[in-house]
């Protein structure tokens, strides 16, 4: 199967299973823009799916929605430099309260809540079922990778103000 066919399947799944038409649109837009390359590439086996990144992000502590998106973005960015990760479709809206957003992450989070892996409305955390899954996925990481994700978690949780989180993310992105 080609990478294009795989992404088209993901786009359909985003709409049917997760109810995210915006995610579907963004995936289709990517397929259209990168058609010539995607048609030649082979299917990719992800080491970490969107759900895995959510479970890993929530495995440390209960997170507000803003903290959830920041933590998920940083974990995804870190893991994608070492593994093949599913595209989480993050984008930045610096003038908004939720300045890092992903319609795909949000749709998958709500699906995990409906499936009993997570719970929450304003603050999100894993259920026991979710903690078991998160620990299984984290067991595949090396000790160095676990320590780095722990550091990311500590930094995100230590920022009490929105301005501090924004400053941290900007320095993380542009300070690389």
PDB file of C-alpha atoms in Angstrom:
ATOM      1  CA  UNK A   1       0.000   0.000   0.000  1.00  0.00           C
ATOM      2  CA  UNK A   2       1.258   3.500  -0.751  1.00  0.00           C
ATOM      3  CA  UNK A   3       1.646   6.250   1.826  1.00  0.00           C
ATOM      4  CA  UNK A   4      -1.073   8.208   0.005  1.00  0.00           C
ATOM      5  CA  UNK A   5      -3.581   5.371   0.420  1.00  0.00           C
ATOM      6  CA  UNK A   6      -2.601   5.063   4.101  1.00  0.00           C
ATOM      7  CA  UNK A   7      -3.227   8.778   4.710  1.00  0.00           C
ATOM      8  CA  UNK A   8      -6.539   8.652   2.851  1.00  0.00           C
ATOM      9  CA  UNK A   9      -7.562   5.776   5.132  1.00  0.00           C
ATOM     10  CA  UNK A  10      -6.555   7.848   8.152  1.00  0.00           C
ATOM     11  CA  UNK A  11      -8.614  10.781   6.844  1.00  0.00           C
ATOM     12  CA  UNK A  12     -11.710   8.594   6.551  1.00  0.00           C
ATOM     13  CA  UNK A  13     -11.097   7.159  10.026  1.00  0.00           C
ATOM     14  CA  UNK A  14     -10.767  10.666  11.507  1.00  0.00           C
ATOM     15  CA  UNK A  15     -14.237  11.512  10.222  1.00  0.00           C
ATOM     16  CA  UNK A  16     -16.002   8.205  10.888  1.00  0.00           C
ATOM     17  CA  UNK A  17     -14.435   6.992  14.135  1.00  0.00           C
ATOM     18  CA  UNK A  18     -13.289  10.198  15.806  1.00  0.00           C
ATOM     19  CA  UNK A  19     -15.750  12.708  14.349  1.00  0.00           C
ATOM     20  CA  UNK A  20     -13.087  15.233  13.369  1.00  0.00           C
ATOM     21  CA  UNK A  21     -13.819  16.789  10.002  1.00  0.00           C
ATOM     22  CA  UNK A  22     -11.081  19.383  10.533  1.00  0.00           C
ATOM     23  CA  UNK A  23      -8.496  16.597  10.929  1.00  0.00           C
ATOM     24  CA  UNK A  24      -9.857  14.959   7.794  1.00  0.00           C
ATOM     25  CA  UNK A  25      -9.542  18.239   5.917  1.00  0.00           C
ATOM     26  CA  UNK A  26      -5.941  18.803   7.095  1.00  0.00           C
ATOM     27  CA  UNK A  27      -4.904  15.273   6.081  1.00  0.00           C
ATOM     28  CA  UNK A  28      -6.572  15.653   2.677  1.00  0.00           C
ATOM     29  CA  UNK A  29      -4.876  19.025   2.228  1.00  0.00           C
ATOM     30  CA  UNK A  30      -1.509  17.361   2.943  1.00  0.00           C
ATOM     31  CA  UNK A  31      -2.327  14.562   0.445  1.00  0.00           C
ATOM     32  CA  UNK A  32      -3.134  17.137  -2.213  1.00  0.00           C
ATOM     33  CA  UNK A  33      -0.024  19.233  -1.568  1.00  0.00           C
ATOM     34  CA  UNK A  34       2.378  16.261  -1.448  1.00  0.00           C
ATOM     35  CA  UNK A  35       0.638  13.955  -3.929  1.00  0.00           C
ATOM     36  CA  UNK A  36       3.670  13.271  -6.158  1.00  0.00           C
ATOM     37  CA  UNK A  37       5.874  12.181  -3.235  1.00  0.00           C
ATOM     38  CA  UNK A  38       3.208  10.325  -1.256  1.00  0.00           C
ATOM     39  CA  UNK A  39       2.190   8.175  -4.206  1.00  0.00           C
ATOM     40  CA  UNK A  40       5.781   6.879  -4.510  1.00  0.00           C
ATOM     41  CA  UNK A  41       6.336   6.263  -0.779  1.00  0.00           C
ATOM     42  CA  UNK A  42       5.479   3.009   0.917  1.00  0.00           C
ATOM     43  CA  UNK A  43       3.143   2.659   3.886  1.00  0.00           C
ATOM     44  CA  UNK A  44       4.651   3.664   7.238  1.00  0.00           C
ATOM     45  CA  UNK A  45       4.386   1.617  10.436  1.00  0.00           C
ATOM     46  CA  UNK A  46       4.123   4.051  13.333  1.00  0.00           C
ATOM     47  CA  UNK A  47       6.079   3.445  16.515  1.00  0.00           C
ATOM     48  CA  UNK A  48       3.800   5.914  18.301  1.00  0.00           C
ATOM     49  CA  UNK A  49       0.246   6.690  17.259  1.00  0.00           C
ATOM     50  CA  UNK A  50      -1.714   9.783  18.272  1.00  0.00           C
ATOM     51  CA  UNK A  51      -3.356   7.722  21.038  1.00  0.00           C
ATOM     52  CA  UNK A  52       0.050   6.575  22.333  1.00  0.00           C
ATOM     53  CA  UNK A  53       1.250  10.173  22.539  1.00  0.00           C
ATOM     54  CA  UNK A  54      -1.907  11.167  24.441  1.00  0.00           C
ATOM     55  CA  UNK A  55      -1.510   8.288  26.897  1.00  0.00           C
ATOM     56  CA  UNK A  56       2.169   9.103  27.434  1.00  0.00           C
ATOM     57  CA  UNK A  57       1.390  12.809  27.943  1.00  0.00           C
ATOM     58  CA  UNK A  58      -1.349  12.142  30.490  1.00  0.00           C
ATOM     59  CA  UNK A  59       0.622   9.465  32.357  1.00  0.00           C
ATOM     60  CA  UNK A  60       2.327  11.965  34.660  1.00  0.00           C
ATOM     61  CA  UNK A  61      -0.434  14.032  36.206  1.00  0.00           C
ATOM     62  CA  UNK A  62      -3.855  15.537  35.634  1.00  0.00           C
ATOM     63  CA  UNK A  63      -3.547  18.290  33.015  1.00  0.00           C
ATOM     64  CA  UNK A  64      -5.633  21.291  32.050  1.00  0.00           C
ATOM     65  CA  UNK A  65      -6.539  21.579  28.373  1.00  0.00           C
ATOM     66  CA  UNK A  66      -3.751  24.098  27.742  1.00  0.00           C
ATOM     67  CA  UNK A  67      -1.189  21.947  29.567  1.00  0.00           C
ATOM     68  CA  UNK A  68      -2.448  18.885  27.692  1.00  0.00           C
ATOM     69  CA  UNK A  69      -1.818  20.435  24.265  1.00  0.00           C
ATOM     70  CA  UNK A  70       1.584  21.823  25.310  1.00  0.00           C
ATOM     71  CA  UNK A  71       2.672  18.528  26.872  1.00  0.00           C
ATOM     72  CA  UNK A  72       1.411  16.502  23.896  1.00  0.00           C
ATOM     73  CA  UNK A  73       3.194  18.787  21.437  1.00  0.00           C
ATOM     74  CA  UNK A  74       6.503  18.565  23.326  1.00  0.00           C
ATOM     75  CA  UNK A  75       6.263  14.788  23.791  1.00  0.00           C
ATOM     76  CA  UNK A  76       5.328  14.343  20.124  1.00  0.00           C
ATOM     77  CA  UNK A  77       8.194  16.577  19.010  1.00  0.00           C
ATOM     78  CA  UNK A  78      10.678  14.699  21.176  1.00  0.00           C
ATOM     79  CA  UNK A  79       9.491  11.225  20.148  1.00  0.00           C
ATOM     80  CA  UNK A  80       9.279  12.130  16.454  1.00  0.00           C
ATOM     81  CA  UNK A  81      13.004  12.895  16.471  1.00  0.00           C
ATOM     82  CA  UNK A  82      13.670   9.273  17.511  1.00  0.00           C
ATOM     83  CA  UNK A  83      10.721   7.228  16.231  1.00  0.00           C
ATOM     84  CA  UNK A  84       8.156   7.223  13.476  1.00  0.00           C
ATOM     85  CA  UNK A  85       5.138   9.004  14.933  1.00  0.00           C
ATOM     86  CA  UNK A  86       1.721   9.592  13.487  1.00  0.00           C
ATOM     87  CA  UNK A  87       1.213  13.241  12.470  1.00  0.00           C
ATOM     88  CA  UNK A  88      -0.696  14.949  15.289  1.00  0.00           C
ATOM     89  CA  UNK A  89      -1.527  17.996  13.131  1.00  0.00           C
ATOM     90  CA  UNK A  90      -0.475  20.642  15.643  1.00  0.00           C
ATOM     91  CA  UNK A  91      -0.652  24.300  14.771  1.00  0.00           C
ATOM     92  CA  UNK A  92       0.019  27.506  16.670  1.00  0.00           C
ATOM     93  CA  UNK A  93      -2.381  30.318  17.491  1.00  0.00           C
ATOM     94  CA  UNK A  94      -0.186  32.639  19.557  1.00  0.00           C
ATOM     95  CA  UNK A  95      -2.964  35.176  20.112  1.00  0.00           C
ATOM     96  CA  UNK A  96      -5.321  32.570  21.630  1.00  0.00           C
ATOM     97  CA  UNK A  97      -5.490  31.158  25.148  1.00  0.00           C
ATOM     98  CA  UNK A  98      -5.007  27.643  23.773  1.00  0.00           C
ATOM     99  CA  UNK A  99      -1.988  28.636  21.696  1.00  0.00           C
ATOM    100  CA  UNK A 100      -1.001  25.130  20.569  1.00  0.00           C
ATOM    101  CA  UNK A 101      -3.906  23.197  19.133  1.00  0.00           C
ATOM    102  CA  UNK A 102      -4.540  19.966  17.323  1.00  0.00           C
ATOM    103  CA  UNK A 103      -8.029  18.958  16.233  1.00  0.00           C
ATOM    104  CA  UNK A 104      -6.734  15.410  15.857  1.00  0.00           C
ATOM    105  CA  UNK A 105      -5.402  15.247  19.425  1.00  0.00           C
ATOM    106  CA  UNK A 106      -8.645  16.674  20.790  1.00  0.00           C
ATOM    107  CA  UNK A 107     -10.805  14.207  18.849  1.00  0.00           C
ATOM    108  CA  UNK A 108      -8.639  11.264  19.944  1.00  0.00           C
ATOM    109  CA  UNK A 109      -8.669  12.472  23.565  1.00  0.00           C
ATOM    110  CA  UNK A 110     -12.468  12.550  23.575  1.00  0.00           C
ATOM    111  CA  UNK A 111     -12.519   9.096  21.970  1.00  0.00           C
ATOM    112  CA  UNK A 112     -10.208   7.793  24.723  1.00  0.00           C
ATOM    113  CA  UNK A 113     -12.568   9.304  27.293  1.00  0.00           C
ATOM    114  CA  UNK A 114     -15.546   7.549  25.669  1.00  0.00           C
ATOM    115  CA  UNK A 115     -13.529   4.302  25.576  1.00  0.00           C
ATOM    116  CA  UNK A 116     -12.665   4.480  29.281  1.00  0.00           C
ATOM    117  CA  UNK A 117      -8.920   5.175  28.973  1.00  0.00           C
ATOM    118  CA  UNK A 118      -9.113   8.773  30.191  1.00  0.00           C
ATOM    119  CA  UNK A 119     -11.520  11.043  32.002  1.00  0.00           C
ATOM    120  CA  UNK A 120     -12.125  14.719  32.377  1.00  0.00           C
ATOM    121  CA  UNK A 121     -13.800  17.817  31.061  1.00  0.00           C
ATOM    122  CA  UNK A 122     -11.619  20.795  32.037  1.00  0.00           C
ATOM    123  CA  UNK A 123      -8.813  18.699  33.507  1.00  0.00           C
ATOM    124  CA  UNK A 124      -7.792  15.388  31.989  1.00  0.00           C
ATOM    125  CA  UNK A 125      -6.244  12.288  33.523  1.00  0.00           C
ATOM    126  CA  UNK A 126      -5.916   8.589  32.808  1.00  0.00           C
ATOM    127  CA  UNK A 127      -8.157   5.932  34.259  1.00  0.00           C
ATOM    128  CA  UNK A 128      -6.620   2.714  35.573  1.00  0.00           C
ATOM    129  CA  UNK A 129      -7.160   1.136  32.147  1.00  0.00           C
ATOM    130  CA  UNK A 130      -5.362   4.090  30.552  1.00  0.00           C
ATOM    131  CA  UNK A 131      -2.467   3.946  33.027  1.00  0.00           C
ATOM    132  CA  UNK A 132      -1.878   0.274  32.179  1.00  0.00           C
ATOM    133  CA  UNK A 133      -1.760   1.103  28.454  1.00  0.00           C
ATOM    134  CA  UNK A 134       0.503   4.125  29.037  1.00  0.00           C
ATOM    135  CA  UNK A 135       2.943   2.096  31.134  1.00  0.00           C
ATOM    136  CA  UNK A 136       3.056  -0.614  28.451  1.00  0.00           C
ATOM    137  CA  UNK A 137       3.947   1.980  25.817  1.00  0.00           C
ATOM    138  CA  UNK A 138       6.470   3.751  28.065  1.00  0.00           C
ATOM    139  CA  UNK A 139       8.190   0.422  28.750  1.00  0.00           C
ATOM    140  CA  UNK A 140       9.353   0.470  25.117  1.00  0.00           C
ATOM    141  CA  UNK A 141      11.327   3.667  25.765  1.00  0.00           C
ATOM    142  CA  UNK A 142      14.921   3.724  26.942  1.00  0.00           C
ATOM    143  CA  UNK A 143      15.769   5.134  30.382  1.00  0.00           C
ATOM    144  CA  UNK A 144      17.262   8.242  28.761  1.00  0.00           C
ATOM    145  CA  UNK A 145      14.044   8.851  26.819  1.00  0.00           C
ATOM    146  CA  UNK A 146      11.927   8.364  29.948  1.00  0.00           C
ATOM    147  CA  UNK A 147      14.098  10.865  31.829  1.00  0.00           C
ATOM    148  CA  UNK A 148      13.762  13.415  29.004  1.00  0.00           C
ATOM    149  CA  UNK A 149       9.970  13.054  28.966  1.00  0.00           C
ATOM    150  CA  UNK A 150       9.967  13.387  32.777  1.00  0.00           C
ATOM    151  CA  UNK A 151      11.901  16.654  32.375  1.00  0.00           C
ATOM    152  CA  UNK A 152       9.405  17.907  29.795  1.00  0.00           C
ATOM    153  CA  UNK A 153       6.554  17.026  32.155  1.00  0.00           C
ATOM    154  CA  UNK A 154       8.212  18.803  35.084  1.00  0.00           C
ATOM    155  CA  UNK A 155       8.775  21.937  33.015  1.00  0.00           C
ATOM    156  CA  UNK A 156       5.184  22.054  31.781  1.00  0.00           C
ATOM    157  CA  UNK A 157       3.737  21.407  35.237  1.00  0.00           C
ATOM    158  CA  UNK A 158       5.988  24.027  36.859  1.00  0.00           C
ATOM    159  CA  UNK A 159       4.640  26.814  34.645  1.00  0.00           C
ATOM    160  CA  UNK A 160       1.676  28.305  36.501  1.00  0.00           C
ATOM    161  CA  UNK A 161       0.885  31.151  34.135  1.00  0.00           C
ATOM    162  CA  UNK A 162      -0.096  31.092  30.484  1.00  0.00           C
ATOM    163  CA  UNK A 163       2.635  33.628  29.675  1.00  0.00           C
ATOM    164  CA  UNK A 164       5.248  31.323  31.248  1.00  0.00           C
ATOM    165  CA  UNK A 165       4.054  28.379  29.154  1.00  0.00           C
ATOM    166  CA  UNK A 166       4.127  30.467  25.969  1.00  0.00           C
ATOM    167  CA  UNK A 167       7.619  31.727  26.775  1.00  0.00           C
ATOM    168  CA  UNK A 168       8.818  28.164  27.451  1.00  0.00           C
ATOM    169  CA  UNK A 169       7.353  26.815  24.202  1.00  0.00           C
ATOM    170  CA  UNK A 170       8.770  29.709  22.154  1.00  0.00           C
ATOM    171  CA  UNK A 171      12.229  29.141  23.627  1.00  0.00           C
ATOM    172  CA  UNK A 172      11.869  25.386  23.016  1.00  0.00           C
ATOM    173  CA  UNK A 173      10.936  25.891  19.366  1.00  0.00           C
ATOM    174  CA  UNK A 174      13.187  28.782  18.427  1.00  0.00           C
ATOM    175  CA  UNK A 175      16.018  27.937  20.806  1.00  0.00           C
ATOM    176  CA  UNK A 176      16.729  24.582  19.148  1.00  0.00           C
TER     177      UNK A 176
END
